[in-house]
Structures are given as C-alpha cells and as structure tokens.
PDB file of C-alpha atoms in Angstrom:
ATOM      1  CA  MET A 859       0.003   0.005   0.003  1.00 90.00           C
ATOM      2  CA  PHE A 860       1.153   3.513  -0.835  1.00 93.00           C
ATOM      3  CA  ASN A 861       0.059   6.493   1.254  1.00 94.00           C
ATOM      4  CA  CYS A 862       0.441  10.085   0.085  1.00 96.00           C
ATOM      5  CA  LEU A 863      -0.592  13.465   1.482  1.00 98.00           C
ATOM      6  CA  ALA A 864      -1.582  15.899  -1.275  1.00 98.00           C
ATOM      7  CA  ILE A 865      -1.583  19.682  -0.779  1.00 98.00           C
ATOM      8  CA  ASP A 866      -4.190  21.038  -3.191  1.00 98.00           C
ATOM      9  CA  ILE A 867      -4.427  24.842  -3.207  1.00 98.00           C
ATOM     10  CA  GLY A 868      -6.787  26.909  -5.337  1.00 97.00           C
ATOM     11  CA  ALA A 869      -7.239  30.649  -5.659  1.00 95.00           C
ATOM     12  CA  GLY A 870      -9.857  30.751  -2.905  1.00 96.00           C
ATOM     13  CA  SER A 871      -9.358  27.728  -0.684  1.00 98.00           C
ATOM     14  CA  GLY A 872      -7.030  24.833  -0.004  1.00 98.00           C
ATOM     15  CA  ARG A 873      -7.205  21.331   1.322  1.00 98.00           C
ATOM     16  CA  ILE A 874      -5.020  18.457   2.466  1.00 98.00           C
ATOM     17  CA  MET A 875      -6.021  15.094   0.992  1.00 98.00           C
ATOM     18  CA  ARG A 876      -4.830  11.623   1.862  1.00 97.00           C
ATOM     19  CA  CYS A 877      -4.448   9.379  -1.191  1.00 95.00           C
ATOM     20  CA  THR A 878      -4.082   5.687  -0.428  1.00 95.00           C
ATOM     21  CA  VAL A 879      -3.333   3.219  -3.218  1.00 94.00           C
ATOM     22  CA  SER A 880      -3.825  -0.433  -2.322  1.00 92.00           C
ATOM     23  CA  ASP A 881      -1.624  -3.246  -3.586  1.00 92.00           C
ATOM     24  CA  GLU A 882      -4.449  -4.060  -6.020  1.00 93.00           C
ATOM     25  CA  GLY A 883      -4.398  -0.510  -7.393  1.00 92.00           C
ATOM     26  CA  LYS A 884      -7.539   0.796  -5.678  1.00 95.00           C
ATOM     27  CA  VAL A 885      -7.360   4.531  -4.956  1.00 94.00           C
ATOM     28  CA  ASP A 886      -9.012   5.968  -1.859  1.00 96.00           C
ATOM     29  CA  LEU A 887      -9.186   9.739  -1.207  1.00 96.00           C
ATOM     30  CA  THR A 888      -9.932  11.278   2.183  1.00 97.00           C
ATOM     31  CA  GLU A 889     -10.064  14.976   3.039  1.00 98.00           C
ATOM     32  CA  ILE A 890      -7.908  15.764   6.076  1.00 98.00           C
ATOM     33  CA  SER A 891      -8.481  19.517   6.297  1.00 98.00           C
ATOM     34  CA  ARG A 892      -9.869  22.458   4.364  1.00 98.00           C
ATOM     35  CA  PHE A 893      -9.077  26.152   4.780  1.00 98.00           C
ATOM     36  CA  PRO A 894      -9.475  29.541   3.059  1.00 98.00           C
ATOM     37  CA  ASN A 895      -6.842  31.087   0.834  1.00 98.00           C
ATOM     38  CA  ASN A 896      -7.292  34.833   1.002  1.00 95.00           C
ATOM     39  CA  SER A 897      -5.786  37.848  -0.695  1.00 97.00           C
ATOM     40  CA  ARG A 898      -5.842  41.355   0.778  1.00 97.00           C
ATOM     41  CA  GLU A 899      -4.557  44.855   0.056  1.00 97.00           C
ATOM     42  CA  VAL A 900      -0.999  45.341   1.338  1.00 96.00           C
ATOM     43  CA  ASP A 901       1.448  48.086   0.282  1.00 90.00           C
ATOM     44  CA  GLY A 902      -0.838  49.181  -2.528  1.00 93.00           C
ATOM     45  CA  ALA A 903      -1.223  45.747  -4.088  1.00 97.00           C
ATOM     46  CA  LEU A 904      -3.531  42.758  -3.784  1.00 98.00           C
ATOM     47  CA  ARG A 905      -1.377  40.106  -2.103  1.00 99.00           C
ATOM     48  CA  TRP A 906      -1.860  36.537  -0.940  1.00 99.00           C
ATOM     49  CA  ASP A 907      -1.627  35.886   2.812  1.00 98.00           C
ATOM     50  CA  ILE A 908       1.067  33.305   2.222  1.00 98.00           C
ATOM     51  CA  GLY A 909       2.052  33.076   5.895  1.00 98.00           C
ATOM     52  CA  ALA A 910      -1.457  32.058   6.936  1.00 98.00           C
ATOM     53  CA  LEU A 911      -1.651  29.642   4.009  1.00 98.00           C
ATOM     54  CA  VAL A 912       1.571  27.879   4.967  1.00 98.00           C
ATOM     55  CA  ALA A 913       0.447  27.672   8.619  1.00 98.00           C
ATOM     56  CA  ASP A 914      -2.831  26.000   7.578  1.00 98.00           C
ATOM     57  CA  ILE A 915      -0.945  23.586   5.332  1.00 98.00           C
ATOM     58  CA  LYS A 916       1.444  22.616   8.114  1.00 97.00           C
ATOM     59  CA  ALA A 917      -1.424  22.063  10.544  1.00 97.00           C
ATOM     60  CA  GLY A 918      -3.228  19.843   8.043  1.00 97.00           C
ATOM     61  CA  LEU A 919      -0.100  17.829   7.275  1.00 97.00           C
ATOM     62  CA  ALA A 920       0.615  17.339  10.983  1.00 96.00           C
ATOM     63  CA  LYS A 921      -2.916  16.008  11.451  1.00 96.00           C
ATOM     64  CA  GLY A 922      -2.632  13.703   8.472  1.00 96.00           C
ATOM     65  CA  ALA A 923       0.810  12.398   9.445  1.00 95.00           C
ATOM     66  CA  ALA A 924      -0.371  11.717  12.997  1.00 94.00           C
ATOM     67  CA  GLU A 925      -3.129   9.479  11.636  1.00 91.00           C
ATOM     68  CA  MET A 926      -0.931   7.637   9.120  1.00 89.00           C
ATOM     69  CA  LYS A 927       2.689   8.235   8.182  1.00 90.00           C
ATOM     70  CA  PRO A 928       2.818   9.165   4.480  1.00 94.00           C
ATOM     71  CA  ASP A 929       5.247   7.729   1.950  1.00 95.00           C
ATOM     72  CA  ALA A 930       5.200  10.982  -0.012  1.00 96.00           C
ATOM     73  CA  VAL A 931       3.912  14.560   0.073  1.00 97.00           C
ATOM     74  CA  ALA A 932       3.069  16.544  -3.056  1.00 97.00           C
ATOM     75  CA  VAL A 933       1.824  20.074  -3.693  1.00 98.00           C
ATOM     76  CA  ASP A 934      -0.105  21.776  -6.469  1.00 97.00           C
ATOM     77  CA  THR A 935      -1.493  25.316  -6.659  1.00 98.00           C
ATOM     78  CA  TRP A 936      -2.809  27.809  -9.173  1.00 98.00           C
ATOM     79  CA  GLY A 937      -0.218  29.149 -11.609  1.00 98.00           C
ATOM     80  CA  VAL A 938       1.610  32.365 -12.514  1.00 99.00           C
ATOM     81  CA  ASP A 939       2.082  33.967  -9.048  1.00 99.00           C
ATOM     82  CA  TYR A 940       5.565  34.060  -7.492  1.00 99.00           C
ATOM     83  CA  LEU A 941       7.837  35.220  -4.662  1.00 99.00           C
ATOM     84  CA  PHE A 942      11.371  36.511  -4.316  1.00 99.00           C
ATOM     85  CA  LEU A 943      13.634  35.206  -1.552  1.00 99.00           C
ATOM     86  CA  ASP A 944      16.810  36.795  -0.256  1.00 98.00           C
ATOM     87  CA  LYS A 945      20.179  35.040   0.178  1.00 97.00           C
ATOM     88  CA  ASP A 946      19.030  33.644   3.526  1.00 98.00           C
ATOM     89  CA  GLY A 947      15.833  32.196   2.043  1.00 98.00           C
ATOM     90  CA  ASN A 948      13.516  34.788   3.544  1.00 98.00           C
ATOM     91  CA  ARG A 949      10.677  36.075   1.392  1.00 98.00           C
ATOM     92  CA  LEU A 950      11.022  39.716   0.420  1.00 98.00           C
ATOM     93  CA  ALA A 951       7.247  40.263   0.256  1.00 97.00           C
ATOM     94  CA  ASP A 952       3.984  38.343   0.064  1.00 98.00           C
ATOM     95  CA  PRO A 953       3.169  37.353  -3.520  1.00 98.00           C
ATOM     96  CA  VAL A 954       1.011  39.724  -5.550  1.00 98.00           C
ATOM     97  CA  CYS A 955      -2.236  38.109  -6.671  1.00 99.00           C
ATOM     98  CA  TYR A 956      -2.810  37.679 -10.416  1.00 98.00           C
ATOM     99  CA  ARG A 957      -6.117  39.539  -9.901  1.00 98.00           C
ATOM    100  CA  ASP A 958      -4.228  42.744  -9.052  1.00 98.00           C
ATOM    101  CA  PRO A 959      -4.816  45.308 -11.868  1.00 98.00           C
ATOM    102  CA  ARG A 960      -1.147  46.212 -12.269  1.00 98.00           C
ATOM    103  CA  THR A 961      -0.805  44.264 -15.524  1.00 98.00           C
ATOM    104  CA  VAL A 962      -3.862  45.671 -17.339  1.00 97.00           C
ATOM    105  CA  GLY A 963      -2.726  46.679 -20.812  1.00 97.00           C
ATOM    106  CA  LEU A 964       0.893  45.727 -20.234  1.00 98.00           C
ATOM    107  CA  ASP A 965       0.589  42.482 -22.128  1.00 98.00           C
ATOM    108  CA  LYS A 966      -0.195  44.452 -25.275  1.00 98.00           C
ATOM    109  CA  GLU A 967       2.633  46.922 -24.585  1.00 98.00           C
ATOM    110  CA  PHE A 968       5.164  44.122 -24.106  1.00 98.00           C
ATOM    111  CA  VAL A 969       3.959  42.235 -27.182  1.00 98.00           C
ATOM    112  CA  GLU A 970       4.298  45.337 -29.320  1.00 98.00           C
ATOM    113  CA  LYS A 971       7.938  45.665 -28.275  1.00 97.00           C
ATOM    114  CA  PHE A 972       8.902  41.995 -28.332  1.00 98.00           C
ATOM    115  CA  GLY A 973       6.758  40.808 -31.260  1.00 98.00           C
ATOM    116  CA  LYS A 974       3.663  38.627 -31.002  1.00 97.00           C
ATOM    117  CA  GLU A 975       4.766  35.921 -33.427  1.00 97.00           C
ATOM    118  CA  ARG A 976       8.223  35.811 -31.882  1.00 98.00           C
ATOM    119  CA  LEU A 977       6.748  35.455 -28.379  1.00 98.00           C
ATOM    120  CA  GLN A 978       4.304  32.738 -29.313  1.00 97.00           C
ATOM    121  CA  ARG A 979       6.895  30.783 -31.277  1.00 97.00           C
ATOM    122  CA  LEU A 980       9.299  31.010 -28.341  1.00 98.00           C
ATOM    123  CA  THR A 981       6.901  30.103 -25.532  1.00 98.00           C
ATOM    124  CA  GLY A 982       3.926  28.315 -27.069  1.00 97.00           C
ATOM    125  CA  ILE A 983       1.784  29.885 -24.350  1.00 95.00           C
ATOM    126  CA  GLN A 984      -1.470  31.819 -24.690  1.00 96.00           C
ATOM    127  CA  ILE A 985      -0.902  35.538 -24.150  1.00 97.00           C
ATOM    128  CA  MET A 986      -2.823  36.645 -21.032  1.00 98.00           C
ATOM    129  CA  ASN A 987      -2.064  39.682 -18.919  1.00 97.00           C
ATOM    130  CA  ILE A 988      -2.001  37.555 -15.730  1.00 98.00           C
ATOM    131  CA  ASN A 989       1.023  35.586 -16.945  1.00 99.00           C
ATOM    132  CA  THR A 990       4.165  35.881 -14.843  1.00 99.00           C
ATOM    133  CA  LEU A 991       5.988  37.436 -17.786  1.00 99.00           C
ATOM    134  CA  PHE A 992       3.680  40.461 -17.682  1.00 99.00           C
ATOM    135  CA  GLN A 993       3.664  40.637 -13.901  1.00 99.00           C
ATOM    136  CA  LEU A 994       7.444  40.907 -13.992  1.00 99.00           C
ATOM    137  CA  TYR A 995       7.205  43.464 -16.772  1.00 98.00           C
ATOM    138  CA  ALA A 996       4.970  45.519 -14.475  1.00 98.00           C
ATOM    139  CA  GLU A 997       7.563  45.248 -11.715  1.00 97.00           C
ATOM    140  CA  CYS A 998      10.310  46.236 -14.146  1.00 96.00           C
ATOM    141  CA  LYS A 999       8.423  49.338 -15.310  1.00 96.00           C
ATOM    142  CA  ALA A1000       7.743  50.423 -11.723  1.00 95.00           C
ATOM    143  CA  ASN A1001      11.354  49.798 -10.635  1.00 95.00           C
ATOM    144  CA  PRO A1002      14.050  48.558 -13.038  1.00 94.00           C
ATOM    145  CA  ASP A1003      16.077  47.288 -10.059  1.00 95.00           C
ATOM    146  CA  TYR A1004      13.154  45.376  -8.515  1.00 96.00           C
ATOM    147  CA  ALA A1005      15.180  42.163  -8.210  1.00 96.00           C
ATOM    148  CA  ALA A1006      18.341  43.732  -6.762  1.00 96.00           C
ATOM    149  CA  LYS A1007      17.865  42.163  -3.311  1.00 96.00           C
ATOM    150  CA  ALA A1008      16.569  38.845  -4.626  1.00 98.00           C
ATOM    151  CA  GLU A1009      18.591  35.662  -4.715  1.00 98.00           C
ATOM    152  CA  HIS A1010      15.795  33.207  -5.564  1.00 99.00           C
ATOM    153  CA  PHE A1011      12.645  33.354  -7.689  1.00 99.00           C
ATOM    154  CA  VAL A1012       9.986  30.715  -6.868  1.00 99.00           C
ATOM    155  CA  PHE A1013       6.376  30.051  -7.744  1.00 99.00           C
ATOM    156  CA  VAL A1014       3.822  29.512  -4.975  1.00 99.00           C
ATOM    157  CA  PRO A1015       4.053  25.677  -4.887  1.00 99.00           C
ATOM    158  CA  ASP A1016       7.861  25.927  -4.969  1.00 99.00           C
ATOM    159  CA  TYR A1017       7.680  28.207  -1.926  1.00 99.00           C
ATOM    160  CA  ILE A1018       5.349  25.829  -0.064  1.00 98.00           C
ATOM    161  CA  ALA A1019       7.686  22.919  -0.808  1.00 98.00           C
ATOM    162  CA  TYR A1020      10.605  25.032   0.451  1.00 98.00           C
ATOM    163  CA  CYS A1021       8.756  25.857   3.705  1.00 97.00           C
ATOM    164  CA  LEU A1022       8.212  22.125   4.277  1.00 97.00           C
ATOM    165  CA  SER A1023      11.588  20.778   3.191  1.00 96.00           C
ATOM    166  CA  GLY A1024      14.103  23.618   3.326  1.00 96.00           C
ATOM    167  CA  VAL A1025      14.958  22.948  -0.337  1.00 98.00           C
ATOM    168  CA  ILE A1026      14.572  25.709  -2.951  1.00 98.00           C
ATOM    169  CA  ALA A1027      13.631  24.380  -6.413  1.00 98.00           C
ATOM    170  CA  ASN A1028      11.845  25.452  -9.587  1.00 99.00           C
ATOM    171  CA  GLU A1029       9.453  22.742 -10.800  1.00 99.00           C
ATOM    172  CA  PHE A1030       8.817  22.470 -14.541  1.00 98.00           C
ATOM    173  CA  THR A1031       5.023  22.274 -14.792  1.00 98.00           C
ATOM    174  CA  ILE A1032       4.336  25.330 -12.637  1.00 98.00           C
ATOM    175  CA  ALA A1033       7.077  27.244 -14.431  1.00 99.00           C
ATOM    176  CA  SER A1034       5.337  26.422 -17.708  1.00 98.00           C
ATOM    177  CA  THR A1035       2.437  28.708 -16.689  1.00 98.00           C
ATOM    178  CA  SER A1036       4.748  31.721 -16.549  1.00 98.00           C
ATOM    179  CA  GLN A1037       5.449  32.350 -20.262  1.00 99.00           C
ATOM    180  CA  LEU A1038       9.120  32.571 -19.282  1.00 99.00           C
ATOM    181  CA  LEU A1039      10.151  29.234 -20.796  1.00 99.00           C
ATOM    182  CA  ASP A1040      11.566  28.389 -24.207  1.00 99.00           C
ATOM    183  CA  CYS A1041       9.207  25.610 -25.272  1.00 97.00           C
ATOM    184  CA  ALA A1042      11.721  24.093 -27.713  1.00 98.00           C
ATOM    185  CA  LYS A1043      14.374  23.757 -24.998  1.00 98.00           C
ATOM    186  CA  ALA A1044      11.968  23.103 -22.098  1.00 98.00           C
ATOM    187  CA  ASP A1045      14.070  25.574 -20.109  1.00 98.00           C
ATOM    188  CA  TRP A1046      14.138  29.195 -19.068  1.00 99.00           C
ATOM    189  CA  SER A1047      14.304  31.649 -21.941  1.00 99.00           C
ATOM    190  CA  ASP A1048      17.308  33.921 -21.531  1.00 98.00           C
ATOM    191  CA  GLU A1049      15.670  36.367 -23.965  1.00 98.00           C
ATOM    192  CA  LEU A1050      12.605  36.761 -21.782  1.00 99.00           C
ATOM    193  CA  LEU A1051      14.499  36.835 -18.499  1.00 98.00           C
ATOM    194  CA  GLU A1052      16.562  39.689 -19.932  1.00 98.00           C
ATOM    195  CA  ALA A1053      13.468  41.447 -21.305  1.00 98.00           C
ATOM    196  CA  VAL A1054      11.952  41.708 -17.809  1.00 98.00           C
ATOM    197  CA  ARG A1055      15.310  42.168 -16.021  1.00 97.00           C
ATOM    198  CA  LEU A1056      15.012  38.959 -14.000  1.00 98.00           C
ATOM    199  CA  PRO A1057      18.606  37.931 -13.142  1.00 97.00           C
ATOM    200  CA  ARG A1058      19.574  34.441 -14.252  1.00 97.00           C
ATOM    201  CA  ARG A1059      21.016  33.838 -10.771  1.00 97.00           C
ATOM    202  CA  CYS A1060      17.489  33.906  -9.338  1.00 98.00           C
ATOM    203  CA  VAL A1061      16.217  30.858 -11.243  1.00 98.00           C
ATOM    204  CA  LYS A1062      17.297  27.265 -10.790  1.00 98.00           C
ATOM    205  CA  PRO A1063      17.481  24.371 -13.249  1.00 98.00           C
ATOM    206  CA  LEU A1064      13.950  23.015 -13.662  1.00 99.00           C
ATOM    207  CA  THR A1065      13.008  19.850 -11.788  1.00 98.00           C
ATOM    208  CA  GLN A1066      10.556  17.397 -13.303  1.00 97.00           C
ATOM    209  CA  PRO A1067       7.196  16.628 -11.618  1.00 95.00           C
ATOM    210  CA  GLY A1068       7.401  13.788  -9.141  1.00 92.00           C
ATOM    211  CA  THR A1069      11.041  14.465  -8.305  1.00 96.00           C
ATOM    212  CA  LYS A1070      11.910  13.997  -4.639  1.00 96.00           C
ATOM    213  CA  ILE A1071      13.520  17.248  -3.534  1.00 96.00           C
ATOM    214  CA  GLY A1072      13.798  16.672   0.198  1.00 95.00           C
ATOM    215  CA  THR A1073      12.224  15.450   3.425  1.00 94.00           C
ATOM    216  CA  CYS A1074       9.032  16.969   4.789  1.00 91.00           C
ATOM    217  CA  ASP A1075       8.825  18.392   8.300  1.00 79.00           C
ATOM    218  CA  PHE A1076       5.512  17.358   9.913  1.00 77.00           C
ATOM    219  CA  SER A1077       6.024  19.251  13.173  1.00 72.00           C
ATOM    220  CA  GLY A1078       3.247  21.705  12.322  1.00 59.00           C
TER     221      GLY A1078
END
C-alpha cells in the first residue's frame, strides 16, 4: 500500500487530501483539512496571505501524518504567481495576486515591443495579462532594479515545498504557466528573463514533476 498526502491549493481555498493506493491498485481519497486562501490589500497591491496559508498547510499535514505516516507529500497550486527570496531564504514580500490590476494593458505593450509571433513561437503559451511574464514586466516598469535584493525566484508551490523541506527548487510544470520558458528547449528563456530584467542567478534548473527534492517536516 502507498500512502500520500496531497496539498491542493486553489485561488480561494485549499485542502489536504490523503491518497491511499492499495496493492491491487484501488485509490481511496480522504479529506484531512480544508481552509481559506485569501488575498488582501498590502502596500498598494492585492497580495496573498502566504504566511497564513503555509500555517494552515502545516497544521493539516501534521494532522494527516499523525493518523498515518505518508510515503510521499506533493503540492499543487494555481499558476503564474511568485515570490522573491533573499540570500538567507527569507521572502522579500507576500506574492502579488494575479487579480491585481497592475498588468492591465501591459501584455499588449510588451507584445508590441517583443513581437507577437516571436513570443508565441518562443513560448507556445497563450498571451494573457495575468502571466508571470507580464507581472514581472509591471515590476520592471515600476522599478528597473526590482530584483536587486533577490537571490531566488519561486512560484507559490515551490515556496510551499521550500517551507516544508528547506529545499529551494523550480518545478517544470508550474514554471510552464509563466510564459518565461523556451518551449523548444523546455528551459528558461534567456531572452525573456533579460526582457523583464530577472537575473539568471534567481532561477534554478527546472526539476521534473514527481522528483523527490527533500524530506518533509511534519512538526506543524
């Protein structure tokens, strides 16, 4: 039998699920906990309350692990939103929510400069103003040195995994929502990183889904 705890976070609520797979291949799902995932206005932007979210996740995992020790823990969330961490691994700010209006119209502005056909050929991703590419473009326009204090760039599930394991990684499937990848190389696009002034030092080689990155702390 295989026992897994799944962290499933949406843009309004989250839950911890236990997934048990019997030796015969039967899958059984049980909800361990459910909690809100809220955004609020902070420093002039709509930001996720990531501290509260991580606390609820840890509480749910502690409850699930107390009932049955898991063989694995996995996390998925909505896409595009991100955080910057400093050299000590501390977050520089709570992540801005994709619903924040800062990117309105900036997708069109960026596309006019970069080229629509060039962008679509490079990324293979639908152009939407919520994409990470345009969020970073908004940051760049507001402050060209926005990443000066950053050492790491992570998406929300990467950050949750880091809070649980102490390991900083960039996972491929969540990165694919960003419009920052070269689809032919399945890797970060240096052209796009440069276009939004995101230093290459901030991103890590992409890990594939299902890769074990570390050991989970269930202390709550």
